[in-house]
Amino acid sequence: MSPLIRKSPSRRGPDHPRTSWVREFHDVLDSADLGHTFTALIRVEWQRAEGVPGSTTAYGDAGRTVRRLAEELASQRSVLRCEATEQDINHELRRLVPWRIDSIEILRAHVTLQADEHTRASAERMAQLRREETLDELARHQTAARIRFMQEEILRTPATARLYLMLEHTAPHGVLPPGVGADQIVRDVQQWHPQAQWVVVAQLLHTFLHKLTPKDTDDLLRTLRAVFLEYGEKELAEQLPIEQNQSRRDPQE
């Protein structure tokens, strides 16, 4: 079909014949998928607006007007939705006609879209990669959140870690497995409570030791060892981490 076809005059009255024209052309329209395009066949029927002198640009203006509308809608859609995109473009064109633009009046317009198999397959691969990337990102966020939960909640004390592992791996619906005593778990949790006396003392002692020089730390530990021995706790005294070279120089050893 030729790009420009003159149609029979349409009469609004016996003395006012008006001639309409048809332009048909091919183009490519960008889609929402980067690097992928629709192939478009655009057909426009138009006539000069009544009472407006003829214009040499009318031929191009009619096609350009429809093409720009088609481009705008196509750029928002995937080539995987070719038929739906075509339906929406033509629905919008039917709503607008008769459509007067400057010196022309568009009587009818229709757009036919196609996407070849290679384009569809490429777009499908890209969509699959995006889905996998989204799932990977979600998995990373879930892993990071789980690590924060483990650090901030579960691993604060051995008791909470023990309770979590039992419930997570062996206790469905929060029921403790056979042989696990609830009273013992409660005692463990209470023992490692942040406000428990021994926990507070241990934290203070840890902070204090870090402020001492290595020599002062060894001196304090040797004093603590002597206290253990005085109270008959020889095994505890032997477990204190005192530098051996310091211990050999200690006259009490």
Short mmCIF file of C-alpha atoms in Angstrom, two decimals:
data_model
loop_
_atom_site.label_atom_id
_atom_site.label_comp_id
_atom_site.label_asym_id
_atom_site.label_seq_id
_atom_site.Cartn_x
_atom_site.Cartn_y
_atom_site.Cartn_z
CA MET A 1 0.00 0.00 0.00
CA SER A 2 1.28 3.44 -0.90
CA PRO A 3 2.17 5.72 2.03
CA LEU A 4 -0.43 8.33 1.06
CA ILE A 5 -3.86 7.49 -0.39
CA ARG A 6 -6.50 9.95 -1.40
CA LYS A 7 -10.00 8.82 -0.46
CA SER A 8 -13.30 9.83 -2.03
CA PRO A 9 -14.63 13.21 -0.96
CA SER A 10 -16.97 13.19 2.00
CA ARG A 11 -19.79 15.74 1.86
CA ARG A 12 -21.24 17.58 4.77
CA GLY A 13 -23.46 19.39 2.31
CA PRO A 14 -24.01 19.46 -1.43
CA ASP A 15 -21.66 22.38 -1.91
CA HIS A 16 -18.90 21.44 0.58
CA PRO A 17 -16.99 18.37 -0.55
CA ARG A 18 -14.06 17.45 1.69
CA THR A 19 -11.31 15.06 0.76
CA SER A 20 -9.72 12.74 3.34
CA TRP A 21 -6.30 11.16 3.09
CA VAL A 22 -4.76 7.97 4.46
CA ARG A 23 -1.15 7.60 5.45
CA GLU A 24 0.32 4.22 6.38
CA PHE A 25 3.93 3.64 7.46
CA HIS A 26 6.18 1.39 9.54
CA ASP A 27 8.27 2.38 12.54
CA VAL A 28 9.96 0.94 15.62
CA LEU A 29 8.82 1.98 19.10
CA ASP A 30 10.97 1.70 22.22
CA SER A 31 9.58 -0.50 24.98
CA ALA A 32 10.15 -0.52 28.72
CA ASP A 33 12.70 -3.32 28.18
CA LEU A 34 16.07 -1.69 27.58
CA GLY A 35 17.28 -2.33 24.02
CA HIS A 36 14.03 -4.00 22.89
CA THR A 37 11.54 -2.45 20.46
CA PHE A 38 8.11 -3.04 18.99
CA THR A 39 7.65 -3.09 15.23
CA ALA A 40 4.70 -0.82 14.45
CA LEU A 41 2.41 -0.37 11.45
CA ILE A 42 0.66 2.99 11.82
CA ARG A 43 -2.37 3.94 9.71
CA VAL A 44 -3.89 7.41 9.87
CA GLU A 45 -6.91 8.82 8.04
CA TRP A 46 -7.16 12.60 8.14
CA GLN A 47 -8.45 15.67 6.43
CA ARG A 48 -7.81 19.35 6.54
CA ALA A 49 -9.77 21.07 9.26
CA GLU A 50 -12.78 22.95 7.97
CA GLY A 51 -12.16 26.61 7.43
CA VAL A 52 -8.37 26.22 7.68
CA PRO A 53 -6.18 26.80 4.59
CA GLY A 54 -4.16 23.88 3.32
CA SER A 55 -0.69 23.20 4.68
CA THR A 56 2.22 21.34 3.15
CA THR A 57 3.07 19.92 6.60
CA ALA A 58 -0.29 18.21 7.09
CA TYR A 59 1.00 14.97 5.58
CA GLY A 60 3.73 14.68 8.23
CA ASP A 61 1.72 16.16 11.09
CA ALA A 62 -0.97 13.48 10.93
CA GLY A 63 1.50 10.59 11.19
CA ARG A 64 3.65 12.36 13.77
CA THR A 65 0.70 13.01 16.06
CA VAL A 66 -0.37 9.36 16.16
CA ARG A 67 3.22 8.10 16.36
CA ARG A 68 4.02 10.21 19.42
CA LEU A 69 0.98 8.90 21.28
CA ALA A 70 1.93 5.32 20.37
CA GLU A 71 5.54 5.92 21.47
CA GLU A 72 4.46 7.26 24.86
CA LEU A 73 2.31 4.25 25.69
CA ALA A 74 4.70 1.67 24.23
CA SER A 75 7.63 3.01 26.25
CA GLN A 76 5.79 2.04 29.43
CA ARG A 77 5.21 -1.59 28.42
CA SER A 78 7.26 -4.73 27.98
CA VAL A 79 7.53 -6.36 24.56
CA LEU A 80 6.23 -9.47 26.35
CA ARG A 81 2.85 -7.68 26.47
CA CYS A 82 2.63 -6.81 22.79
CA GLU A 83 -1.07 -7.49 22.27
CA ALA A 84 -2.13 -5.68 25.45
CA THR A 85 -0.04 -2.66 24.48
CA GLU A 86 -1.62 -2.58 21.02
CA GLN A 87 -5.11 -2.73 22.55
CA ASP A 88 -4.40 0.17 24.89
CA ILE A 89 -2.95 2.37 22.13
CA ASN A 90 -5.93 1.81 19.84
CA HIS A 91 -8.39 2.31 22.69
CA GLU A 92 -6.83 5.71 23.38
CA LEU A 93 -6.93 6.63 19.67
CA ARG A 94 -10.63 5.71 19.41
CA ARG A 95 -11.31 7.90 22.41
CA LEU A 96 -9.61 10.91 20.81
CA VAL A 97 -10.97 10.86 17.26
CA PRO A 98 -12.10 12.98 15.60
CA TRP A 99 -8.90 14.65 16.76
CA ARG A 100 -8.16 18.17 15.57
CA ILE A 101 -4.51 19.17 15.59
CA ASP A 102 -3.73 22.63 14.19
CA SER A 103 -4.70 22.52 10.51
CA ILE A 104 -5.74 18.86 10.34
CA GLU A 105 -8.46 16.63 11.72
CA ILE A 106 -7.64 12.97 12.31
CA LEU A 107 -10.71 10.90 11.48
CA ARG A 108 -9.38 7.41 12.24
CA ALA A 109 -6.12 5.89 13.40
CA HIS A 110 -4.92 2.38 14.08
CA VAL A 111 -1.60 0.91 15.27
CA THR A 112 -0.53 -2.71 14.82
CA LEU A 113 2.37 -3.91 16.98
CA GLN A 114 4.63 -6.93 16.61
CA ALA A 115 7.61 -8.34 18.50
CA ASP A 116 9.56 -11.13 16.82
CA GLU A 117 10.56 -14.35 18.58
CA HIS A 118 14.16 -13.26 19.07
CA THR A 119 13.04 -10.05 20.79
CA ARG A 120 10.56 -11.91 23.01
CA ALA A 121 13.14 -14.55 23.99
CA SER A 122 15.73 -11.89 24.84
CA ALA A 123 13.21 -9.93 26.91
CA GLU A 124 12.18 -13.11 28.74
CA ARG A 125 15.83 -13.82 29.62
CA MET A 126 16.22 -10.29 30.96
CA ALA A 127 13.03 -10.63 33.00
CA GLN A 128 14.27 -13.93 34.43
CA LEU A 129 17.60 -12.34 35.40
CA ARG A 130 15.75 -9.49 37.12
CA ARG A 131 13.63 -11.98 39.06
CA GLU A 132 16.70 -13.92 40.14
CA GLU A 133 18.47 -10.70 41.12
CA THR A 134 15.45 -9.66 43.19
CA LEU A 135 15.36 -13.04 44.94
CA ASP A 136 19.10 -12.87 45.63
CA GLU A 137 18.74 -9.38 47.10
CA LEU A 138 15.84 -10.56 49.27
CA ALA A 139 17.90 -13.53 50.47
CA ARG A 140 20.79 -11.21 51.38
CA HIS A 141 18.47 -8.96 53.38
CA GLN A 142 16.98 -11.98 55.16
CA THR A 143 20.43 -13.35 55.97
CA ALA A 144 21.61 -9.96 57.29
CA ALA A 145 18.48 -9.63 59.43
CA ARG A 146 18.97 -13.15 60.80
CA ILE A 147 22.61 -12.40 61.66
CA ARG A 148 21.57 -9.22 63.50
CA PHE A 149 18.91 -11.18 65.37
CA MET A 150 21.42 -13.86 66.33
CA GLN A 151 23.98 -11.31 67.51
CA GLU A 152 21.56 -9.04 69.38
CA GLU A 153 19.20 -11.62 70.85
CA ILE A 154 20.33 -15.23 70.64
CA LEU A 155 24.07 -15.02 71.27
CA ARG A 156 23.91 -12.58 74.17
CA THR A 157 24.23 -15.47 76.65
CA PRO A 158 24.87 -19.22 76.45
CA ALA A 159 21.44 -19.84 77.99
CA THR A 160 19.51 -18.02 75.27
CA ALA A 161 21.64 -19.67 72.59
CA ARG A 162 20.91 -23.09 74.06
CA LEU A 163 17.19 -22.40 74.31
CA TYR A 164 17.03 -21.07 70.75
CA LEU A 165 18.82 -24.07 69.26
CA MET A 166 16.53 -26.50 71.06
CA LEU A 167 13.37 -24.73 69.94
CA GLU A 168 14.64 -24.12 66.40
CA HIS A 169 15.81 -27.63 65.62
CA THR A 170 14.06 -30.08 67.94
CA ALA A 171 10.95 -28.49 69.42
CA PRO A 172 8.05 -28.06 66.95
CA HIS A 173 5.39 -25.56 67.95
CA GLY A 174 7.36 -24.54 71.04
CA VAL A 175 7.10 -27.96 72.76
CA LEU A 176 10.33 -29.04 74.39
CA PRO A 177 11.71 -32.43 73.32
CA PRO A 178 11.65 -35.39 75.74
CA GLY A 179 14.34 -35.30 78.40
CA VAL A 180 14.71 -31.53 78.39
CA GLY A 181 13.73 -29.98 81.71
CA ALA A 182 11.96 -26.65 81.65
CA ASP A 183 13.17 -25.85 85.17
CA GLN A 184 16.80 -26.28 84.12
CA ILE A 185 16.30 -23.96 81.17
CA VAL A 186 14.73 -21.35 83.42
CA ARG A 187 17.67 -21.61 85.82
CA ASP A 188 20.13 -21.24 82.94
CA VAL A 189 18.33 -18.15 81.65
CA GLN A 190 18.19 -16.58 85.08
CA GLN A 191 21.85 -17.41 85.71
CA TRP A 192 22.90 -15.55 82.55
CA HIS A 193 20.52 -12.65 82.99
CA PRO A 194 22.35 -9.35 82.31
CA GLN A 195 21.52 -8.10 85.80
CA ALA A 196 22.63 -11.27 87.59
CA GLN A 197 25.25 -10.48 90.24
CA TRP A 198 28.01 -12.61 88.81
CA VAL A 199 27.42 -11.25 85.27
CA VAL A 200 27.69 -7.65 86.50
CA VAL A 201 30.85 -8.46 88.49
CA ALA A 202 32.39 -10.25 85.50
CA GLN A 203 31.65 -7.29 83.22
CA LEU A 204 33.17 -4.82 85.68
CA LEU A 205 36.25 -7.01 86.13
CA HIS A 206 36.63 -7.36 82.36
CA THR A 207 36.42 -3.59 81.90
CA PHE A 208 38.90 -2.99 84.72
CA LEU A 209 41.46 -5.47 83.38
CA HIS A 210 41.41 -3.84 79.97
CA LYS A 211 42.40 -0.53 81.54
CA LEU A 212 45.50 -2.02 83.22
CA THR A 213 48.95 -2.52 81.80
CA PRO A 214 49.97 -6.13 81.12
CA LYS A 215 52.20 -6.14 84.23
CA ASP A 216 49.43 -4.76 86.46
CA THR A 217 47.01 -7.29 85.00
CA ASP A 218 49.34 -10.17 85.88
CA ASP A 219 49.84 -8.75 89.39
CA LEU A 220 46.07 -8.60 89.92
CA LEU A 221 45.58 -12.13 88.62
CA ARG A 222 48.31 -13.44 90.90
CA THR A 223 46.58 -11.76 93.84
CA LEU A 224 43.31 -13.38 92.79
CA ARG A 225 45.11 -16.71 92.54
CA ALA A 226 46.36 -16.33 96.08
CA VAL A 227 42.76 -15.67 97.21
CA PHE A 228 41.58 -18.84 95.47
CA LEU A 229 44.33 -20.86 97.18
CA GLU A 230 43.48 -19.35 100.56
CA TYR A 231 39.90 -20.54 100.17
CA GLY A 232 41.02 -24.00 99.07
CA GLU A 233 40.14 -23.57 95.39
CA LYS A 234 43.35 -24.94 93.91
CA GLU A 235 41.72 -26.03 90.61
CA LEU A 236 40.30 -22.56 90.05
CA ALA A 237 43.66 -21.00 90.87
CA GLU A 238 45.40 -23.16 88.28
CA GLN A 239 42.97 -22.07 85.57
CA LEU A 240 43.78 -18.36 85.89
CA PRO A 241 45.56 -17.14 82.72
CA ILE A 242 48.79 -15.81 84.25
CA GLU A 243 51.88 -15.44 82.06
CA GLN A 244 54.21 -18.32 82.85
CA ASN A 245 57.38 -16.21 82.83
CA GLN A 246 55.78 -13.93 85.40
CA SER A 247 54.78 -16.92 87.53
CA ARG A 248 58.30 -18.33 87.59
CA ARG A 249 59.63 -15.05 89.01
CA ASP A 250 56.98 -15.05 91.73
CA PRO A 251 58.74 -16.00 95.02
CA GLN A 252 55.54 -17.58 96.32
CA GLU A 253 55.46 -20.18 93.54
#
